[in-house]
Coordinates of C-alpha atoms in Angstrom, one line a residue:
Chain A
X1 CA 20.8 36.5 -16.8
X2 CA 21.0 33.3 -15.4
X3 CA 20.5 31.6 -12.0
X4 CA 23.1 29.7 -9.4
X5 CA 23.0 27.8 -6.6
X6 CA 26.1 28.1 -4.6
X7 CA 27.0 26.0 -1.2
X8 CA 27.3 28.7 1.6
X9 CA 30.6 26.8 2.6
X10 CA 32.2 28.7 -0.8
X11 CA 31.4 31.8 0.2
X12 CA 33.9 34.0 1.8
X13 CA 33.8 36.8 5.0
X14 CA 32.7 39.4 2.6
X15 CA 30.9 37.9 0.3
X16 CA 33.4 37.2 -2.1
X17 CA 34.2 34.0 -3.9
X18 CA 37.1 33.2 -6.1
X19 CA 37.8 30.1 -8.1
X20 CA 40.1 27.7 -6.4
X21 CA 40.7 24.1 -5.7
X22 CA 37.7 23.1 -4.3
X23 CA 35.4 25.5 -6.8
X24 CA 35.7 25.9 -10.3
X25 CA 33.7 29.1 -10.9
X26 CA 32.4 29.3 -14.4
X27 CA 33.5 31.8 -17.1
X28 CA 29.6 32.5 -18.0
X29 CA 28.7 33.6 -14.9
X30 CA 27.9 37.6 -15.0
X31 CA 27.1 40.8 -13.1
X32 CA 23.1 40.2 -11.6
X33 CA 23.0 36.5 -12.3
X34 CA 20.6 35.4 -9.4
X35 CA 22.1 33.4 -6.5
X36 CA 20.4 30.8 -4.2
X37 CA 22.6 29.8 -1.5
X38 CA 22.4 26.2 0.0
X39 CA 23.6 24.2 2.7
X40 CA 24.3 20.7 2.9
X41 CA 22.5 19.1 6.1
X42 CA 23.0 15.3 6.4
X43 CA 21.5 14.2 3.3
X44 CA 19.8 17.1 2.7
X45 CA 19.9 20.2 0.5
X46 CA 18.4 23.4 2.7
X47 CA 18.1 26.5 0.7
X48 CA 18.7 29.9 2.9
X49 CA 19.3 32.9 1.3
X50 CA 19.2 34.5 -2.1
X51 CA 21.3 37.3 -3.7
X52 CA 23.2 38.2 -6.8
X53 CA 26.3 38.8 -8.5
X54 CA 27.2 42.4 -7.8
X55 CA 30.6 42.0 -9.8
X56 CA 32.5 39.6 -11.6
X57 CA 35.6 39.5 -12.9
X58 CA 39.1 37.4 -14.0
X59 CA 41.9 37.6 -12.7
X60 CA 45.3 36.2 -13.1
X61 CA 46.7 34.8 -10.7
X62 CA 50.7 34.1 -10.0
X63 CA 51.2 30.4 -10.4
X64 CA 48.3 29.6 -12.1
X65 CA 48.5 29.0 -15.5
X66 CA 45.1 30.3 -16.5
X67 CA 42.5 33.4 -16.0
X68 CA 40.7 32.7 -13.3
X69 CA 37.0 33.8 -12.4
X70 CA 36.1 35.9 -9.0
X71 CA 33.0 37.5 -8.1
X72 CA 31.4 39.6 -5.3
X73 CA 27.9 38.7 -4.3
X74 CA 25.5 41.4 -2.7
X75 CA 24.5 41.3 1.0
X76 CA 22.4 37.8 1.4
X77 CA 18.9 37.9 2.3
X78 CA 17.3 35.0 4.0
X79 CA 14.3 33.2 2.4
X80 CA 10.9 33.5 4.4
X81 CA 11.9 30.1 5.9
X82 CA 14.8 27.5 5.0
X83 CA 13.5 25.3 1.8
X84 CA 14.8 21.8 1.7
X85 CA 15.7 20.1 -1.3
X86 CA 14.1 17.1 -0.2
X87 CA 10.3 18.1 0.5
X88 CA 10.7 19.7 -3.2
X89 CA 12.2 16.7 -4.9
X90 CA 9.1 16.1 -7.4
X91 CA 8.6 19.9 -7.9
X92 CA 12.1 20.9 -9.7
X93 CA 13.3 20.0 -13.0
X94 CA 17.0 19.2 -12.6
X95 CA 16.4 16.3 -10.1
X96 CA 16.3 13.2 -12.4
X97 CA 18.1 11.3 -9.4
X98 CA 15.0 11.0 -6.9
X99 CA 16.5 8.5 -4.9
X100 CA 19.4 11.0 -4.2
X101 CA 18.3 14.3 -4.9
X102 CA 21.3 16.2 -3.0
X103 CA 23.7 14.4 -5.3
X104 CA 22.9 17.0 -8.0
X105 CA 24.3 19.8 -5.6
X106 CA 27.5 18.4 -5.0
X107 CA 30.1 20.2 -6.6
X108 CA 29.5 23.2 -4.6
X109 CA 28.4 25.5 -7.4
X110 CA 25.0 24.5 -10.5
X111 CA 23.4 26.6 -12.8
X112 CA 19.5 26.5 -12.3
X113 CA 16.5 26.5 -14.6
X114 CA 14.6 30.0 -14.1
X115 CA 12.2 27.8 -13.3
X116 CA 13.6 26.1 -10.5
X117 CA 14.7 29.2 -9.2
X118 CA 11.2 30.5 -8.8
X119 CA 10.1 26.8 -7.3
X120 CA 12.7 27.0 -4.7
X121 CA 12.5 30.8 -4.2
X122 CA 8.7 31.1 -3.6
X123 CA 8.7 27.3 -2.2
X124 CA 5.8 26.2 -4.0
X125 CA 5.2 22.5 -4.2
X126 CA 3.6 20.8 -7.5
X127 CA 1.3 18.7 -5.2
X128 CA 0.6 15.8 -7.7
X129 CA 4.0 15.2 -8.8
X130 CA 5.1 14.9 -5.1
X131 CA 2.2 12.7 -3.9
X132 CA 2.4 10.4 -6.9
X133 CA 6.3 10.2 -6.5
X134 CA 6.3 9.6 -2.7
X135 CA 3.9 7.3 -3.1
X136 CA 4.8 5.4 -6.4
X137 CA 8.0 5.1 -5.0
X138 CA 7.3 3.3 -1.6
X139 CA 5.6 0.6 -3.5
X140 CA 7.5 -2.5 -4.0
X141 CA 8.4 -3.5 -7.9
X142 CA 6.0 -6.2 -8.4
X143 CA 3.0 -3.8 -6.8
X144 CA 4.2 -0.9 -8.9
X145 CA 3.8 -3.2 -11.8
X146 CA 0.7 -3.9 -11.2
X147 CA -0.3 -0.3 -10.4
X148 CA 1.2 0.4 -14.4
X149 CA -1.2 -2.2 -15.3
X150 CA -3.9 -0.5 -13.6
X151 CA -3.2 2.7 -15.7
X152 CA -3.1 0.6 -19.1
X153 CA -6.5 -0.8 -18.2
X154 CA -7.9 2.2 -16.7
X155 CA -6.4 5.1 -18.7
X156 CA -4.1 3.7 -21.4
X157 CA -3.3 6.8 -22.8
X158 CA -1.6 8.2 -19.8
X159 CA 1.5 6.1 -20.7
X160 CA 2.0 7.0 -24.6
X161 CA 1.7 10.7 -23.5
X162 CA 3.6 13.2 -21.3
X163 CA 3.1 12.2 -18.1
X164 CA -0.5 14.3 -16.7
X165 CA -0.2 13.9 -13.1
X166 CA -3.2 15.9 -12.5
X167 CA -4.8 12.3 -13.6
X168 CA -1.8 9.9 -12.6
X169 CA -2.2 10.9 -8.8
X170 CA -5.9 10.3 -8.5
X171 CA -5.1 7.1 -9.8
X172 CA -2.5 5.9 -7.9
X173 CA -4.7 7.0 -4.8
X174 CA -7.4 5.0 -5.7
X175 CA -5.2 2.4 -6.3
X176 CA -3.8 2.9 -2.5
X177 CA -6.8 2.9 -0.7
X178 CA -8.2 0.4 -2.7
X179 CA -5.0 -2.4 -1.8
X180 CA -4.3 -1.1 1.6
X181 CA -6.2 1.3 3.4
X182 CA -9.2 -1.4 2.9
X183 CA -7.2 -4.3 4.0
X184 CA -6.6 -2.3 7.2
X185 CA -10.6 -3.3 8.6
X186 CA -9.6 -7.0 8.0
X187 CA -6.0 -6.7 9.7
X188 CA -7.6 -5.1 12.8
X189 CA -10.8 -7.4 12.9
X190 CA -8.9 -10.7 12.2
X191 CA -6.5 -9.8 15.3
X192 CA -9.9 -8.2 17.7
X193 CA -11.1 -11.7 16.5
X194 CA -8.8 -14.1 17.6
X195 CA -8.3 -12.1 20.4
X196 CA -11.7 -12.8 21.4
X197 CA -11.5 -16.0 20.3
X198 CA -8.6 -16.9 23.0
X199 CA -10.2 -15.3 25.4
X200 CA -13.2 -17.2 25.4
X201 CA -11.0 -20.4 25.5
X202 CA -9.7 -21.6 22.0
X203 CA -6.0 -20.4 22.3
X204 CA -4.4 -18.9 19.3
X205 CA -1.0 -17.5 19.6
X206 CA -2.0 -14.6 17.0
X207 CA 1.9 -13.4 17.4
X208 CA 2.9 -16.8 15.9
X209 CA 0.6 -17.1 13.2
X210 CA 2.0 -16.3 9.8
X211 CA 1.0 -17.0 6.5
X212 CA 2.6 -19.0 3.5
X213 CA 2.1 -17.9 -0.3
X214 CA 2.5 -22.1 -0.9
X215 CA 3.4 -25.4 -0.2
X216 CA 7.1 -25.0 -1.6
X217 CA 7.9 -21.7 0.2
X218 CA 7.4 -22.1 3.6
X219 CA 10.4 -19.9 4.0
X220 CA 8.6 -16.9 2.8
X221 CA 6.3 -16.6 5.0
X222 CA 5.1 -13.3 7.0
X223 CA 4.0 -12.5 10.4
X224 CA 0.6 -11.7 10.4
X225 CA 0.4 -9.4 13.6
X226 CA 3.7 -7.7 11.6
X227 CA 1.3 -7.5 8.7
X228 CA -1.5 -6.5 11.0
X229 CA 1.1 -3.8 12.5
X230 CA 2.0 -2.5 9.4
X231 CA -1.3 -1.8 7.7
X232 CA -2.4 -0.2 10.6
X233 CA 0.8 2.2 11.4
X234 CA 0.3 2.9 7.5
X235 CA -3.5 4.0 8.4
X236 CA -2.8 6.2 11.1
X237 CA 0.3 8.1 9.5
X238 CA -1.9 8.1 6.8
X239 CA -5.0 9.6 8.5
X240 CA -3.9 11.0 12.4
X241 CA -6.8 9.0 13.6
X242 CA -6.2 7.5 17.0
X243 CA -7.0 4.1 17.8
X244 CA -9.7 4.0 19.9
X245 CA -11.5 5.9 17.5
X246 CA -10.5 3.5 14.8
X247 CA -11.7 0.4 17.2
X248 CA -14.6 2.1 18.6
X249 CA -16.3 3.7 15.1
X250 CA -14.6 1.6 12.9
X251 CA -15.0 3.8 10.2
X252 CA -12.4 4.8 8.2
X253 CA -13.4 7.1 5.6
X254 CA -14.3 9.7 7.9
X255 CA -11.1 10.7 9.0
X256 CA -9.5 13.7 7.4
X257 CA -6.9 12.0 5.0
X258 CA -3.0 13.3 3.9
X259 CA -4.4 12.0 0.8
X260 CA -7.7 14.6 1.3
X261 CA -5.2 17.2 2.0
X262 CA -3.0 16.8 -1.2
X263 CA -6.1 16.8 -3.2
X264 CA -7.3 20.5 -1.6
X265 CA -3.5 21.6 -2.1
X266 CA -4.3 20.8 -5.5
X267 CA -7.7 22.9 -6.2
X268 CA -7.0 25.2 -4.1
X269 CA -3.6 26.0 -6.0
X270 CA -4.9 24.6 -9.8
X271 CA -3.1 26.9 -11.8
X272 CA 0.2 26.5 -10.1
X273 CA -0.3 22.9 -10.9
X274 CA -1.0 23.3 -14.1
X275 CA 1.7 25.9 -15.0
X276 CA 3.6 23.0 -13.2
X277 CA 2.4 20.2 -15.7
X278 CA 2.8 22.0 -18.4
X279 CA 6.9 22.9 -17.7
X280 CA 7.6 19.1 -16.3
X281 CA 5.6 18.0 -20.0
X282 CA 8.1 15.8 -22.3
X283 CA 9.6 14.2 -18.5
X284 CA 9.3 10.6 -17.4
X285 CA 7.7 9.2 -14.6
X286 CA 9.6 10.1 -11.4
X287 CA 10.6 6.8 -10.1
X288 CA 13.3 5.7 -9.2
X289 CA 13.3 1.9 -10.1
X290 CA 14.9 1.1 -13.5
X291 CA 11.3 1.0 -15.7
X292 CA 11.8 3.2 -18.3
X293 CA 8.1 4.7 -18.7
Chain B
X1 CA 0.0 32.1 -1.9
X2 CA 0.9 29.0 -0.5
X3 CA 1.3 28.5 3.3
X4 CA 5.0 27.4 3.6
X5 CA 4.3 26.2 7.3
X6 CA 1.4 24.1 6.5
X7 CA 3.2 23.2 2.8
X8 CA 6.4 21.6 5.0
X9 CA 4.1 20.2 7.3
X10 CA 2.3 18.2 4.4
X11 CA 4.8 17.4 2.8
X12 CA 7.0 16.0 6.0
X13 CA 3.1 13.9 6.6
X14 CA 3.3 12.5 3.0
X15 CA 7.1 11.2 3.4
X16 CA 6.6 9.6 6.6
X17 CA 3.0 7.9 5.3
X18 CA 4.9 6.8 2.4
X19 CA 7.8 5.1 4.0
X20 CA 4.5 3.6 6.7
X21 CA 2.9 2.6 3.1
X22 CA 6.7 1.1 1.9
X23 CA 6.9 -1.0 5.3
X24 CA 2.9 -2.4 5.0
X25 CA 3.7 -3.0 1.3
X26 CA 6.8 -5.3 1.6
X27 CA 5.6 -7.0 4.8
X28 CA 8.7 -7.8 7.1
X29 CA 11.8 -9.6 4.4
X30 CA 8.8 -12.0 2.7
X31 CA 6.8 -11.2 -0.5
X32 CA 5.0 -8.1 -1.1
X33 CA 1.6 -7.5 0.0
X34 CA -1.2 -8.3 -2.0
X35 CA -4.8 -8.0 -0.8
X36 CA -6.3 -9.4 -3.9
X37 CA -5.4 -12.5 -2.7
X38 CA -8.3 -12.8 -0.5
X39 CA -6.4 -14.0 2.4
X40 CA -6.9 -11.6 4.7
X41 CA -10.7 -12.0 3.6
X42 CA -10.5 -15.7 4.2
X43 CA -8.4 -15.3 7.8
X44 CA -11.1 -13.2 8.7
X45 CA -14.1 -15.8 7.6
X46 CA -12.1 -18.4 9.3
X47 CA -11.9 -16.6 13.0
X48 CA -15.6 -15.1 13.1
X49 CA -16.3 -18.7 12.5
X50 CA -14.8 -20.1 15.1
X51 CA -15.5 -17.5 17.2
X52 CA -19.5 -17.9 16.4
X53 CA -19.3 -21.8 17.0
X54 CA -17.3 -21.5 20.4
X55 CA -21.2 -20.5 22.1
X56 CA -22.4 -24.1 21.1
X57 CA -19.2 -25.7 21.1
X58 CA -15.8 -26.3 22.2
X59 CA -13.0 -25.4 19.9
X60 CA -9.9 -26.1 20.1
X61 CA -7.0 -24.9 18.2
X62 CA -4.8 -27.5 16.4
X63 CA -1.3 -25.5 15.0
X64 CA 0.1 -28.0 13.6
X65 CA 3.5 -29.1 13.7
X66 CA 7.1 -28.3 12.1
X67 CA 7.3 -26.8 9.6
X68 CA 4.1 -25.3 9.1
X69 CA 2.8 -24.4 13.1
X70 CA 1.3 -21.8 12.8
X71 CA 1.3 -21.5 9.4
X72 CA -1.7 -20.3 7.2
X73 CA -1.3 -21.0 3.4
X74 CA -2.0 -17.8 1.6
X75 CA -3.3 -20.4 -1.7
X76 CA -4.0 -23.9 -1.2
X77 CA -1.3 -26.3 0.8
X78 CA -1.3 -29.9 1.7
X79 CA -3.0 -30.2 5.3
X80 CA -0.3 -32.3 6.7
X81 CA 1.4 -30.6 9.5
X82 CA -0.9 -27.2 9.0
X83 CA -2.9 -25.4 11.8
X84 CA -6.6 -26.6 11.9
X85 CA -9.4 -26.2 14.2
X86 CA -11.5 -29.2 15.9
X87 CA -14.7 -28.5 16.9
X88 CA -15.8 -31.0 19.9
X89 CA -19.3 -31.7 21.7
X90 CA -18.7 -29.6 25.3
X91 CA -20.3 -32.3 27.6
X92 CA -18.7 -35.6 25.2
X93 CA -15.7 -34.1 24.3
X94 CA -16.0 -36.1 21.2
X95 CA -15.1 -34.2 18.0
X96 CA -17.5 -33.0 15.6
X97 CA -15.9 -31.7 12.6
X98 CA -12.5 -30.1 12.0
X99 CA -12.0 -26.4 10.4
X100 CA -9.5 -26.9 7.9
X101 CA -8.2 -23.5 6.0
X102 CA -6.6 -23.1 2.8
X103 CA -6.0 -27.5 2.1
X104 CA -6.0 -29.2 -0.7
X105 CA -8.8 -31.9 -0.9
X106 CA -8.6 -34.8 -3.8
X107 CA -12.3 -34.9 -5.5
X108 CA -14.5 -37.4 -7.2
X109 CA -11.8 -37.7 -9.8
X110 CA -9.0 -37.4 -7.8
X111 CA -8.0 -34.1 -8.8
X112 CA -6.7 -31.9 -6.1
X113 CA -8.4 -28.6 -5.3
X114 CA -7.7 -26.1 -2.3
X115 CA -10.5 -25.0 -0.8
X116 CA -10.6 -21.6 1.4
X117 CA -12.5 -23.2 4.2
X118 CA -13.3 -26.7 4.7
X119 CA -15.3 -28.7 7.2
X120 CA -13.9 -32.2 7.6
X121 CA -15.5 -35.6 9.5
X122 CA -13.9 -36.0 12.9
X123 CA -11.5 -38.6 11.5
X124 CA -10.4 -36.8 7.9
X125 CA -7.0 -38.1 7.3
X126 CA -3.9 -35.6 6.3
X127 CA -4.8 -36.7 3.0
X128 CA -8.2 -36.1 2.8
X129 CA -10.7 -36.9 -0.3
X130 CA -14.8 -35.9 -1.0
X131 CA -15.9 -38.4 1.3
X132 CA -14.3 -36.9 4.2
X133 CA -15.7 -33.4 3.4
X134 CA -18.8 -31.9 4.7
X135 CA -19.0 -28.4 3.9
X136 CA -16.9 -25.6 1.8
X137 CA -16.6 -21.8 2.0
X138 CA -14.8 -19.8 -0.9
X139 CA -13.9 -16.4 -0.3
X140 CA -13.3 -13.6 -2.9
X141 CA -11.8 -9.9 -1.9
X142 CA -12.8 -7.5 -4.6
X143 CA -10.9 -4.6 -4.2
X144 CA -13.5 -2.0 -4.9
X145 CA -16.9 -3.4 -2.7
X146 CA -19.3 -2.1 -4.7
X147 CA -18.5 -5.5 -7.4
X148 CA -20.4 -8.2 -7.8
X149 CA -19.2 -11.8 -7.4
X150 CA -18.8 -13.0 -11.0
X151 CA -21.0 -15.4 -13.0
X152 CA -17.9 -17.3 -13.6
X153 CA -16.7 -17.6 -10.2
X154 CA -20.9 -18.5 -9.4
X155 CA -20.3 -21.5 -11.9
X156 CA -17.2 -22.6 -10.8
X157 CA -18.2 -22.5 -6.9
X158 CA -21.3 -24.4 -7.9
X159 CA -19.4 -27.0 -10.3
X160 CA -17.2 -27.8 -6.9
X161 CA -19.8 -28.9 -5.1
X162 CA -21.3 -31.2 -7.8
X163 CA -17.1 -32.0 -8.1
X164 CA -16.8 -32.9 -4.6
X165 CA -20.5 -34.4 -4.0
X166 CA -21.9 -31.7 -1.5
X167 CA -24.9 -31.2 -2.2
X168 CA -27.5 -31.6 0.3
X169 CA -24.2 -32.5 2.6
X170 CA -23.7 -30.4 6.1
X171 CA -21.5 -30.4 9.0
X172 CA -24.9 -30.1 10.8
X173 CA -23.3 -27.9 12.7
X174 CA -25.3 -25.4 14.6
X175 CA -24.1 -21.2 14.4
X176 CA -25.5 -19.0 17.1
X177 CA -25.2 -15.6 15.1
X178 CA -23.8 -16.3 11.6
X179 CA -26.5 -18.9 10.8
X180 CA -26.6 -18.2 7.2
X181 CA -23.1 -19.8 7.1
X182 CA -24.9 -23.4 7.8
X183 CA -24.2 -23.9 3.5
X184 CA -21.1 -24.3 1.1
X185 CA -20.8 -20.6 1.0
X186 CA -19.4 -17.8 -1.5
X187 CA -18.4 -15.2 0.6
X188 CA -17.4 -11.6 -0.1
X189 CA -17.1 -7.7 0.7
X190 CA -18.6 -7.1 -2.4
X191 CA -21.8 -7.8 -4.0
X192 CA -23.7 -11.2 -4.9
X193 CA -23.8 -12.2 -8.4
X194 CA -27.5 -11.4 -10.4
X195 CA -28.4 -15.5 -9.9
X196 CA -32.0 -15.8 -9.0
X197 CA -32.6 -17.8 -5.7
X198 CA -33.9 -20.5 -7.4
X199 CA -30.6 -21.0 -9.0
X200 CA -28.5 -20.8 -5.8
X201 CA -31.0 -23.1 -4.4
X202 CA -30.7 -25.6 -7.3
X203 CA -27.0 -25.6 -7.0
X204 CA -26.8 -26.0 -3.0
X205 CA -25.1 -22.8 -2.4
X206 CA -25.2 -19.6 -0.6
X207 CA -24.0 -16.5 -1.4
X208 CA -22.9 -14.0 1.3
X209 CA -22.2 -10.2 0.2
X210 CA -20.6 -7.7 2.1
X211 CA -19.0 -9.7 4.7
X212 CA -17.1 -7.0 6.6
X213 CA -16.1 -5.7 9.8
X214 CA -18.5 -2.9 10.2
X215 CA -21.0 -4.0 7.9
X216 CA -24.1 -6.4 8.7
X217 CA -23.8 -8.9 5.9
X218 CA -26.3 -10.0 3.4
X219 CA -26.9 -13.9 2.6
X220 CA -28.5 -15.1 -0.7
X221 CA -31.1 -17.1 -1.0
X222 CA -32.1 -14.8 2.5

């Protein structure tokens, strides 16, 4: 038995579909292969409905030179809710292209991994592959680099072996908070400072400043309130603290963190993860810049 | 089982803090972030600073002119046409000292260093050598707080001031709040080094640890 996903826009009134033009049904699909059925949305992939083959058969067609395939799906049932292809990028095996994971559903009809069919059917999420690819992602090359060195240093056998993202992710958090959710006190309390500062009757123009890495590039230089801006929109997407609280208590750890929440996703669903680990053993990293790791 | 609702709702959180994380990361179309450079540290320094001397003085801001006004070097820079501060008497008018961040100053042999924070005689040229500096302040950002300053970086402060001549020199300027800062300073989030206080005393230093936001720092010797 084996598993398909199939865009909805294939499908005919009665659940029927035959091979044609824009579909090229394959010869190995069978009676009670499993069906997902998928529509494209934007750049998404949402998953719907599931069913399965009820019949299929060749036929011959007049014109055509060859046998062609046809089948008859049962009557669809919709999932619990839609499941898009996007949110479960990190948790299926046949997305290798995680910068555009809808380009491995465009030719309208792809076998699936048992596997994957389960992932997308029940919906479940392998938390620490998704956080760490999110997040390893977003970071620019050079600061990736440096997180890869962090690993070597820190736990060099995490890159001669399959990848253990049940380590990885607490890494690359650490990491995170370390570089930026830190820097966020000193972005705030540079621009309270100098706010003060010009108020009690030095003027600085903090929306001017920027800051140079050197003498010889004065072209690449960055706005610090954009810098300021940035850390802190980071912060709050990051935590759903409010400012005020953020000016007023100042203290950042005590807010309930996206990264807190992966990391009870991830005990309190351990042996999903770990079922997960174990099937996504012998894969890369999941990133999408060309370092082969 | 898994909460799909909340599951979505997570994940949705996580792609939007990402792409927030992306944005901070790369910092508007210039280089990429990095913290470790103590600059935000040393911006920091530089403002509480000038905001603690503005109760005994006036300060004025100097940005500089084209094409650096405004401009902060991230790691040392020439001081010509960089922003600096002048601190003036407030009945004479007459300037005191000028707050110079991130220049590069020529010491007793000539050999240019850039120092995080500098204090300058009224009249220090754009080209400034030891005799026209007063007091220095290094900063160093360790990324998790809880670590020390190192020995090496204790040494190497020190062997700066004996480079540059500063010890027993001073601004003699007078701090309301931050008054340990009234030395050649090592200043960081983290921790001070294990030096006794006779040794930071015999090399004309202070060491100030956890210099941040919300915490109450701690100088060494006290």
């Amino acid at each position: 038995m084996a598993n398909w996903a199939i865009n909805l826009e294939s499908i005919g009134r009665e659940n029927s579909l035959l091979a044609s033009d824009r579909l090229k049904l394959p010869k190995t699909i069978k009676q009670d292969d499993r069906i997902l059925l998928y529509r494209i949305q934007g750049e998404d992939v949402v998953f719907l409905q599931n069913t399965s083959v009820e019949f299929a058969k060749t036929e011959s067609i007049s014109g055509v030179g060859e046998d062609v395939v046809a089948i008859q799906l049962r009557a669809p049932i919709n999932l619990p809710s839609p499941s898009s292809l996007s949110a479960m990028t990190f948790s299926l095996e046949l997305i290798s292209r995680f910068d555009e994971p809808s380009k491995h559903f465009n030719k309208n009809i792809r076998k699936i991994l048992d596997d994957d069919y389960e992932t997308l059917e029940k919906q479940s999420i392998f938390w620490a592959r998704s956080a760490f690819g999110f997040y390893a992602n977003a970071l620019p090359t050079d600061r990736f680099i440096e997180f890869v060195q962090f690993v070597a240093t820190s736990a060099p056998g995490l890159l001669i072996e399959s990848p253990k993202f049940l380590i990885l992710w607490p890494l690359l958090r650490d990491w995170i908070e370390d570089e930026y959710i830190n820097a966020v006190h000193y972005a705030t309390a540079i621009r309270d400072t100098v706010s003060r500062v010009s108020i009690a009757g030095t003027s600085v123009p903090f929306n001017r400043i920027r800051v140079s890495l050197s003498d010889e590039k004065q072209a690449s230089s960055g706005l610090l309130s954009r810098l300021v801006s940035n850390l802190e929109s980071f912060y709050f997407s990051s935590t759903n603290t409010p400012l005020n609280v953020l000016s007023t208590k100042g203290d950042l750890n005590s807010a309930e963190s996206v990264f807190d929440e992966i990391d009870k996703m991830i005990v309190g669903n351990l042996s999903s993860e770990q079922l997960f680990e174990k099937a996504f053993a012998g894969k890369k990293w999941p990133i999408t810049r060309p370092i082969k790791i | 089982m898994a909460n799909n609702a909340t599951d979505k709702d997570l994940i949705t959180r996580v792609q939007a803090s990402a792409q927030k994380l992306k944005v901070a990361a790369t910092w508007s179309h210039g280089p990429s972030l990095n913290v470790a450079d103590s600059f935000l540290l040393e911006l920091f320094l530089l403002f509480r600073i000038v905001e603690d001397l503005q109760n005994t003085y006036d300060v004025e801001y100097d940005p500089g002119t084209f094409p650096n006004q405004n401009v902060f070097p991230q790691s040392g820079a020439a001081k010509q046409t960089r922003p600096k501060f002048l601190v003036k008497d407030k009945a004479s008018k007459q300037i005191l000292c000028q707050i110079c961040p991130g220049t590069r100053v020529s010491d007793r042999g000539g050999h240019e260093r850039a120092i995080d924070i500098s204090f300058q005689t009224a009249t220090s040229p754009d080209v400034p050598t030891l005799q026209h500096l007063c007091q220095i302040f290094d900063a160093k950002y360790r990324k998790n707080d809880l670590k020390r300053i190192t020995s090496h970086e204790f040494s190497e402060f020190a062997r700066w001031i004996d480079l540059f001549q500063l010890q027993g020199k001073s601004a003699g300027l007078t701090f309301k709040a931050l008054t340990d800062l009234n030395a050649h300073c090592l200043v960081t989030n983290g921790e001070e080094t294990t030096e006794k206080d006779t040794e930071r005393q015999r090399r004309a230093l202070r060491e100030i640890a956890n210099f941040h936001p919300n915490k109450k720092y701690k100088p060494f010797p006290p």
